[in-house]
CSV table of C-alpha atoms and ligand atoms in Angstrom, one decimal:
chain,number,residue,atom,x,y,z
A,43,MET,CA,-16.3,-22.7,11.2
A,44,GLU,CA,-15.8,-20.3,8.4
A,45,ILE,CA,-13.7,-17.3,7.6
A,46,ASN,CA,-13.4,-14.7,4.8
A,47,VAL,CA,-10.0,-13.1,3.9
A,48,ASN,CA,-8.6,-10.9,1.1
A,49,ALA,CA,-5.6,-11.9,-0.9
A,50,TYR,CA,-4.0,-8.7,-2.2
A,51,ALA,CA,-2.1,-8.3,-5.5
A,52,LYS,CA,1.6,-7.2,-5.3
A,53,LEU,CA,3.7,-4.9,-7.5
A,54,ASN,CA,7.4,-4.9,-8.0
A,55,ILE,CA,8.2,-1.2,-7.7
A,56,SER,CA,11.7,-2.3,-8.6
A,57,LEU,CA,13.1,-5.7,-9.6
A,58,ASP,CA,16.7,-6.6,-10.0
A,59,VAL,CA,18.2,-10.0,-10.5
A,60,ILE,CA,21.6,-10.2,-8.9
A,61,SER,CA,23.0,-13.7,-9.6
A,62,LYS,CA,22.1,-17.3,-10.4
A,63,MET,CA,22.4,-19.4,-7.2
A,64,GLU,CA,23.6,-23.0,-7.0
A,65,ASN,CA,20.1,-24.3,-6.3
A,66,GLY,CA,19.0,-23.0,-9.7
A,67,TYR,CA,17.0,-20.0,-8.3
A,68,HIS,CA,18.1,-16.4,-8.8
A,69,GLU,CA,19.2,-14.0,-6.1
A,70,MET,CA,16.8,-11.1,-6.2
A,71,LYS,CA,16.6,-7.5,-4.9
A,72,MET,CA,13.0,-6.2,-5.2
A,73,VAL,CA,11.0,-3.5,-3.6
A,74,MET,CA,7.5,-4.9,-3.3
A,75,GLN,CA,4.2,-3.1,-2.7
A,76,SER,CA,0.7,-4.4,-2.0
A,77,VAL,CA,-2.4,-2.9,-3.7
A,78,SER,CA,-6.1,-3.1,-2.8
A,79,LEU,CA,-6.9,-5.2,-5.9
A,80,CYS,CA,-7.7,-8.6,-4.3
A,81,ASP,CA,-9.1,-12.0,-4.5
A,82,ASP,CA,-11.8,-13.0,-1.9
A,83,ILE,CA,-11.2,-16.2,-0.2
A,84,LYS,CA,-13.8,-18.1,2.0
A,85,ILE,CA,-12.5,-21.0,4.0
A,86,ALA,CA,-14.8,-23.4,5.9
A,87,CYS,CA,-13.8,-26.4,8.0
A,88,ALA,CA,-15.8,-29.2,9.5
A,89,GLU,CA,-14.9,-32.4,11.2
A,90,GLY,CA,-14.0,-35.0,8.6
A,91,SER,CA,-11.2,-37.1,7.2
A,92,GLY,CA,-8.8,-34.4,6.0
A,93,LYS,CA,-10.2,-33.8,2.5
A,94,ILE,CA,-9.5,-30.4,0.9
A,95,HIS,CA,-12.1,-29.1,-1.7
A,96,MET,CA,-11.6,-26.0,-3.6
A,97,LYS,CA,-13.4,-24.0,-6.3
A,98,THR,CA,-12.8,-20.7,-8.1
A,99,ASN,CA,-14.6,-18.5,-10.6
A,100,ARG,CA,-11.9,-19.4,-13.2
A,101,ASN,CA,-12.7,-22.7,-14.9
A,102,TYR,CA,-9.2,-23.1,-16.3
A,103,LEU,CA,-7.6,-23.2,-12.9
A,104,PRO,CA,-7.0,-26.6,-11.3
A,105,ASN,CA,-9.0,-27.4,-8.2
A,106,ASP,CA,-6.8,-30.1,-6.8
A,107,ASP,CA,-3.3,-30.5,-5.3
A,108,ARG,CA,-1.8,-28.6,-8.3
A,109,ASN,CA,-3.5,-25.5,-7.0
A,110,ILE,CA,-1.1,-23.5,-4.7
A,111,ALA,CA,-4.1,-22.6,-2.3
A,112,VAL,CA,-4.7,-26.4,-1.7
A,113,LYS,CA,-1.0,-26.9,-1.2
A,114,ALA,CA,-1.0,-24.1,1.4
A,115,ALA,CA,-3.8,-25.7,3.3
A,116,ARG,CA,-1.9,-29.1,3.3
A,117,VAL,CA,1.4,-27.4,4.4
A,118,PHE,CA,-0.5,-25.6,7.2
A,119,CYS,CA,-2.0,-28.9,8.5
A,120,GLU,CA,1.3,-30.8,8.2
A,121,GLU,CA,3.2,-28.1,10.0
A,122,THR,CA,0.7,-27.6,12.8
A,123,GLY,CA,-0.3,-31.2,13.2
A,124,ILE,CA,-4.0,-30.3,12.6
A,125,SER,CA,-6.0,-33.3,11.4
A,126,GLY,CA,-9.6,-34.6,11.4
A,127,TYR,CA,-11.1,-31.7,9.4
A,128,ASP,CA,-12.4,-31.4,5.9
A,129,ILE,CA,-11.5,-28.0,4.5
A,130,SER,CA,-13.2,-26.1,1.7
A,131,ILE,CA,-11.7,-23.2,-0.1
A,132,ASP,CA,-13.7,-20.9,-2.3
A,133,ILE,CA,-11.8,-18.2,-4.2
A,134,LEU,CA,-13.3,-15.3,-6.1
A,135,LYS,CA,-10.5,-14.4,-8.4
A,136,ARG,CA,-10.0,-10.8,-9.6
A,137,ILE,CA,-6.2,-10.6,-9.8
A,138,PRO,CA,-5.3,-11.7,-13.3
A,139,VAL,CA,-3.6,-15.0,-13.6
A,140,CYS,CA,0.0,-15.3,-14.9
A,141,ALA,CA,0.4,-11.6,-14.7
A,142,GLY,CA,3.4,-11.0,-12.3
A,143,LEU,CA,0.9,-9.7,-9.7
A,144,GLY,CA,1.4,-12.6,-7.2
A,145,GLY,CA,-2.2,-13.8,-7.5
A,146,GLY,CA,-1.5,-17.4,-6.7
A,147,SER,CA,1.2,-16.6,-4.1
A,148,SER,CA,-1.2,-14.2,-2.4
A,149,ASP,CA,-4.0,-16.8,-2.4
A,150,ALA,CA,-1.6,-19.3,-0.7
A,151,ALA,CA,-0.5,-16.7,1.8
A,152,ALA,CA,-4.1,-15.8,2.6
A,153,VAL,CA,-5.0,-19.4,3.2
A,154,LEU,CA,-2.1,-19.6,5.7
A,155,ARG,CA,-3.4,-16.5,7.5
A,156,ALA,CA,-7.0,-17.6,7.4
A,157,MET,CA,-6.2,-21.1,8.8
A,158,ASN,CA,-4.1,-19.5,11.6
A,159,THR,CA,-7.1,-17.5,12.6
A,160,LEU,CA,-9.7,-20.3,12.1
A,161,PHE,CA,-7.7,-22.9,14.2
A,162,ASP,CA,-6.5,-20.2,16.7
A,163,THR,CA,-3.0,-21.4,16.2
A,164,LYS,CA,-1.5,-18.0,17.0
A,165,LEU,CA,1.5,-18.5,14.7
A,166,THR,CA,3.6,-15.3,14.1
A,167,ALA,CA,3.9,-13.7,10.7
A,168,ARG,CA,7.5,-15.0,10.6
A,169,ARG,CA,6.3,-18.7,11.1
A,170,LEU,CA,3.8,-18.3,8.3
A,171,GLU,CA,6.4,-16.8,6.1
A,172,VAL,CA,8.7,-19.8,6.7
A,173,MET,CA,5.8,-22.0,5.8
A,174,GLY,CA,5.3,-19.9,2.7
A,175,GLU,CA,8.8,-20.6,1.5
A,176,LYS,CA,7.7,-24.2,0.8
A,177,LEU,CA,5.0,-23.0,-1.5
A,178,GLY,CA,6.8,-20.4,-3.7
A,179,SER,CA,9.3,-17.6,-3.8
A,180,ASP,CA,6.7,-14.7,-3.5
A,181,VAL,CA,4.5,-16.4,-0.8
A,182,PRO,CA,6.6,-15.2,2.2
A,183,TYR,CA,6.2,-11.6,1.1
A,184,CYS,CA,2.4,-12.0,0.5
A,185,VAL,CA,1.8,-13.2,4.1
A,186,ALA,CA,1.9,-9.6,5.5
A,187,GLY,CA,2.6,-7.5,2.3
A,188,GLY,CA,3.2,-3.8,2.6
A,189,THR,CA,6.3,-2.0,1.3
A,190,VAL,CA,9.1,-4.4,1.6
A,191,LEU,CA,12.6,-5.1,0.3
A,192,ALA,CA,12.7,-8.8,-0.7
A,193,GLN,CA,16.1,-10.4,-1.3
A,194,GLY,CA,17.5,-13.9,-1.6
A,195,ARG,CA,15.0,-16.1,-3.5
A,196,GLY,CA,12.4,-13.5,-2.4
A,197,GLU,CA,12.1,-14.9,1.2
A,198,ILE,CA,14.6,-12.5,2.9
A,199,LEU,CA,12.2,-9.6,3.9
A,200,SER,CA,13.0,-6.2,5.3
A,201,ASP,CA,10.2,-3.8,6.1
A,202,LEU,CA,10.6,-0.4,4.5
A,203,PRO,CA,8.9,2.9,5.2
A,204,ALA,CA,5.5,2.7,3.4
A,205,LEU,CA,5.3,4.1,-0.1
A,206,PRO,CA,3.1,7.2,0.4
A,207,GLU,CA,-0.5,6.2,-0.7
A,208,CYS,CA,-1.1,6.7,-4.4
A,209,SER,CA,-3.5,5.6,-7.2
A,210,VAL,CA,-2.4,2.7,-9.4
A,211,VAL,CA,-3.5,1.6,-12.8
A,212,ILE,CA,-2.8,-2.0,-13.7
A,213,CYS,CA,-3.2,-3.3,-17.3
A,214,LYS,CA,-2.6,-6.9,-18.3
A,215,PRO,CA,-2.3,-7.5,-22.1
A,216,ALA,CA,-3.9,-10.7,-23.4
A,217,PHE,CA,-0.6,-12.7,-23.7
A,218,SER,CA,1.1,-14.3,-20.8
A,219,ILE,CA,4.8,-14.8,-20.1
A,220,SER,CA,6.3,-18.0,-18.6
A,221,THR,CA,8.2,-17.2,-15.4
A,222,PRO,CA,10.9,-20.0,-15.7
A,223,GLU,CA,11.4,-19.0,-19.4
A,224,LEU,CA,12.0,-15.4,-18.6
A,225,PHE,CA,14.4,-16.3,-15.7
A,226,SER,CA,16.3,-18.5,-18.1
A,227,ARG,CA,16.8,-15.6,-20.6
A,228,ILE,CA,18.3,-13.3,-18.0
A,229,LYS,CA,22.1,-13.4,-17.9
A,230,CYS,CA,23.1,-11.5,-14.7
A,231,ASP,CA,26.6,-10.4,-16.0
A,232,LYS,CA,25.0,-9.0,-19.1
A,233,ILE,CA,22.3,-6.8,-17.5
A,234,LYS,CA,23.1,-3.3,-18.8
A,235,CYS,CA,20.7,-1.2,-16.8
A,236,ARG,CA,19.6,-1.9,-13.2
A,237,PRO,CA,17.2,-0.2,-10.9
A,238,ASP,CA,18.6,2.4,-8.5
A,239,THR,CA,17.4,0.5,-5.5
A,240,GLU,CA,19.5,2.5,-3.1
A,241,GLY,CA,18.0,5.8,-4.4
A,242,LEU,CA,14.5,4.2,-4.1
A,243,LEU,CA,15.2,3.2,-0.5
A,244,LYS,CA,16.3,6.8,0.3
A,245,ALA,CA,13.2,8.2,-1.4
A,246,LEU,CA,11.1,5.9,0.8
A,247,GLU,CA,12.9,7.1,3.9
A,248,THR,CA,12.1,10.7,3.1
A,249,GLY,CA,8.6,9.9,2.1
A,250,ASP,CA,9.0,11.4,-1.4
A,251,LEU,CA,6.5,9.6,-3.6
A,252,LYS,CA,7.6,11.2,-6.9
A,253,ASP,CA,11.3,10.5,-6.2
A,254,ALA,CA,10.4,6.9,-5.4
A,255,ALA,CA,8.0,6.4,-8.3
A,256,ARG,CA,10.5,7.7,-10.9
A,257,ARG,CA,12.9,4.9,-9.9
A,258,THR,CA,10.4,2.2,-10.9
A,259,TYR,CA,12.4,-0.3,-13.0
A,260,ASN,CA,12.2,-4.0,-13.8
A,261,VAL,CA,15.3,-5.7,-15.5
A,262,PHE,CA,13.0,-8.4,-17.1
A,263,GLU,CA,11.7,-5.8,-19.5
A,264,ASP,CA,15.0,-5.9,-21.3
A,265,VAL,CA,14.9,-9.6,-22.0
A,266,LEU,CA,11.3,-9.9,-23.3
A,267,VAL,CA,10.9,-11.9,-26.5
A,268,GLN,CA,7.2,-11.4,-27.0
A,269,GLY,CA,5.1,-8.4,-26.3
A,270,ALA,CA,7.8,-5.9,-25.7
A,271,GLU,CA,6.2,-3.4,-28.0
A,272,GLU,CA,2.8,-3.8,-26.4
A,273,ILE,CA,4.2,-3.4,-22.9
A,274,ALA,CA,6.0,-0.2,-24.0
A,275,MET,CA,2.8,1.1,-25.5
A,276,ILE,CA,0.9,0.5,-22.3
A,277,LYS,CA,3.7,2.3,-20.4
A,278,ASN,CA,3.5,5.2,-22.8
A,279,THR,CA,-0.2,5.5,-22.3
A,280,LEU,CA,0.2,5.6,-18.6
A,281,TYR,CA,2.9,8.3,-18.9
A,282,ASP,CA,0.7,10.2,-21.4
A,283,TYR,CA,-1.8,10.5,-18.5
A,284,ARG,CA,0.8,11.7,-16.1
A,285,ALA,CA,1.9,8.5,-14.4
A,286,ILE,CA,4.9,9.3,-12.1
A,287,GLY,CA,6.4,5.8,-12.7
A,288,ALA,CA,5.4,2.8,-14.7
A,289,ALA,CA,6.9,-0.7,-15.2
A,290,MET,CA,6.0,-4.3,-15.9
A,291,SER,CA,5.4,-6.2,-12.6
A,292,GLY,CA,7.5,-9.3,-11.8
A,293,THR,CA,7.8,-11.6,-14.9
A,294,GLY,CA,4.7,-9.9,-16.4
A,295,SER,CA,2.8,-9.5,-18.5
A,296,ALA,CA,0.9,-6.9,-16.3
A,297,VAL,CA,2.1,-3.3,-16.4
A,298,PHE,CA,1.3,-0.8,-13.7
A,299,GLY,CA,1.5,3.0,-13.4
A,300,LEU,CA,1.7,5.0,-10.2
A,301,PHE,CA,-0.2,8.3,-10.1
A,302,GLU,CA,-0.1,11.3,-7.7
A,303,ASN,CA,-3.5,12.4,-8.9
A,304,GLU,CA,-6.5,10.1,-8.8
A,305,ALA,CA,-8.3,11.9,-11.7
A,306,ASP,CA,-5.2,11.3,-13.9
A,307,ALA,CA,-5.3,7.6,-12.9
A,308,LYS,CA,-9.0,7.4,-13.8
A,309,GLU,CA,-8.4,8.9,-17.2
A,310,ALA,CA,-5.5,6.5,-18.0
A,311,TYR,CA,-7.7,3.6,-16.7
A,312,ASN,CA,-10.6,4.6,-19.0
A,313,VAL,CA,-8.4,4.8,-22.0
A,314,LEU,CA,-6.7,1.4,-21.4
A,315,LYS,CA,-10.0,-0.2,-20.4
A,316,SER,CA,-11.4,0.5,-23.9
A,317,LYS,CA,-8.6,-1.7,-25.4
A,318,TYR,CA,-7.8,-4.2,-22.7
A,319,LYS,CA,-10.2,-6.6,-20.8
A,320,GLU,CA,-8.0,-6.8,-17.7
A,321,CYS,CA,-7.6,-3.3,-16.4
A,322,PHE,CA,-7.8,-2.1,-12.8
A,323,LEU,CA,-7.9,1.2,-11.0
A,324,THR,CA,-6.6,0.5,-7.5
A,325,LYS,CA,-4.4,2.0,-4.8
A,326,THR,CA,-1.4,1.1,-2.6
A,327,ILE,CA,-2.1,-0.3,0.8
A,328,GLY,CA,-0.1,-0.9,4.0
A,329,LYS,CA,0.8,-4.1,5.9
A,330,ILE,CA,-1.8,-6.8,6.8
A,331,GLU,CA,-2.1,-7.4,10.5
A,332,ILE,CA,-1.5,-11.0,11.5
B,627,C5P,O1,9.4,-20.1,-6.4
B,627,C5P,P1,8.5,-20.2,-7.6
B,627,C5P,O2,7.8,-21.6,-7.7
B,627,C5P,O3,7.5,-19.1,-7.6
B,627,C5P,O4,9.4,-20.0,-8.9
B,627,C5P,C1,9.0,-20.4,-10.2
B,627,C5P,C2,10.2,-20.4,-11.1
B,627,C5P,O5,10.8,-19.1,-11.2
B,627,C5P,C3,11.3,-21.3,-10.5
B,627,C5P,O6,11.1,-22.6,-10.9
B,627,C5P,C4,12.5,-20.7,-11.2
B,627,C5P,O7,12.6,-21.1,-12.5
B,627,C5P,C5,12.2,-19.2,-11.2
B,627,C5P,N1,12.7,-18.4,-10.1
B,627,C5P,C6,14.1,-18.2,-10.0
B,627,C5P,N2,14.5,-17.4,-9.0
B,627,C5P,C7,13.7,-16.9,-8.0
B,627,C5P,C8,12.3,-17.1,-8.1
B,627,C5P,C9,11.8,-17.9,-9.1
B,627,C5P,O8,14.9,-18.6,-10.8
B,627,C5P,N3,14.2,-16.2,-7.0
């Protein structure tokens, strides 16, 4: 048995950190959005002794239990009681790694979705999201994606009216940022500027793309130690080519710009592509059916 699925990248249209919780995680308020940029995942299973093999086109990624996609396959088998199969996972990665685009989380969520189909377990999206919580804070969102308000650690999800479809340019500078380190730098009572999440939600309700896009904001941009200038320069380039909103995604270092006009997005992409290896011209997408 074999199945092919896509694992889509996510953007944080807005990202706010509300407080530090007792369990060490932070309480978040984020508007998340899926884009068509994706990894391709092939999962095959055959009768066997429960081994999980995996490979990717990125030789620096671990292929064993340290990989979140392998962990996802294990969690799925444990939670459903499925045993007696060898599973092989083959991932063609396109989403940049350590970029704030949810690449690993999306791979894990796609493994859960794929195994649900492969083994005909008919679990609901909600069940898969709860499984996803065991794997990482962004995994529950990545199960079905779309335009969503994510709160709590990232696992409390509320569907929002879809952001009107638009072109997106994503550019990841060469440096990466450590997620735990950036979280440790943020002091919630010292955040001077926060996203207008309520205004963003209203703009989504009225379907006003421009009004939503101009509220794009990420509080992590204010606590960067490294690369702040480069991130600002990429944002400036995106705005030079008429982006209607631009921000770093998650804990970075990828930066995205939203465009009303595809030709503008193409121009911005071409300019950034001449300087940066990891640039993508993509577009927003809706929810994934489970
Ligand atoms: O859940 P995940 O493994 O993706 O989180 C990685 C790290 O990011 C955590 O160990 C924690 O330091 C930080 N984090 C946090 N609050 C969140 C999500 C992540 O502090 N809501």
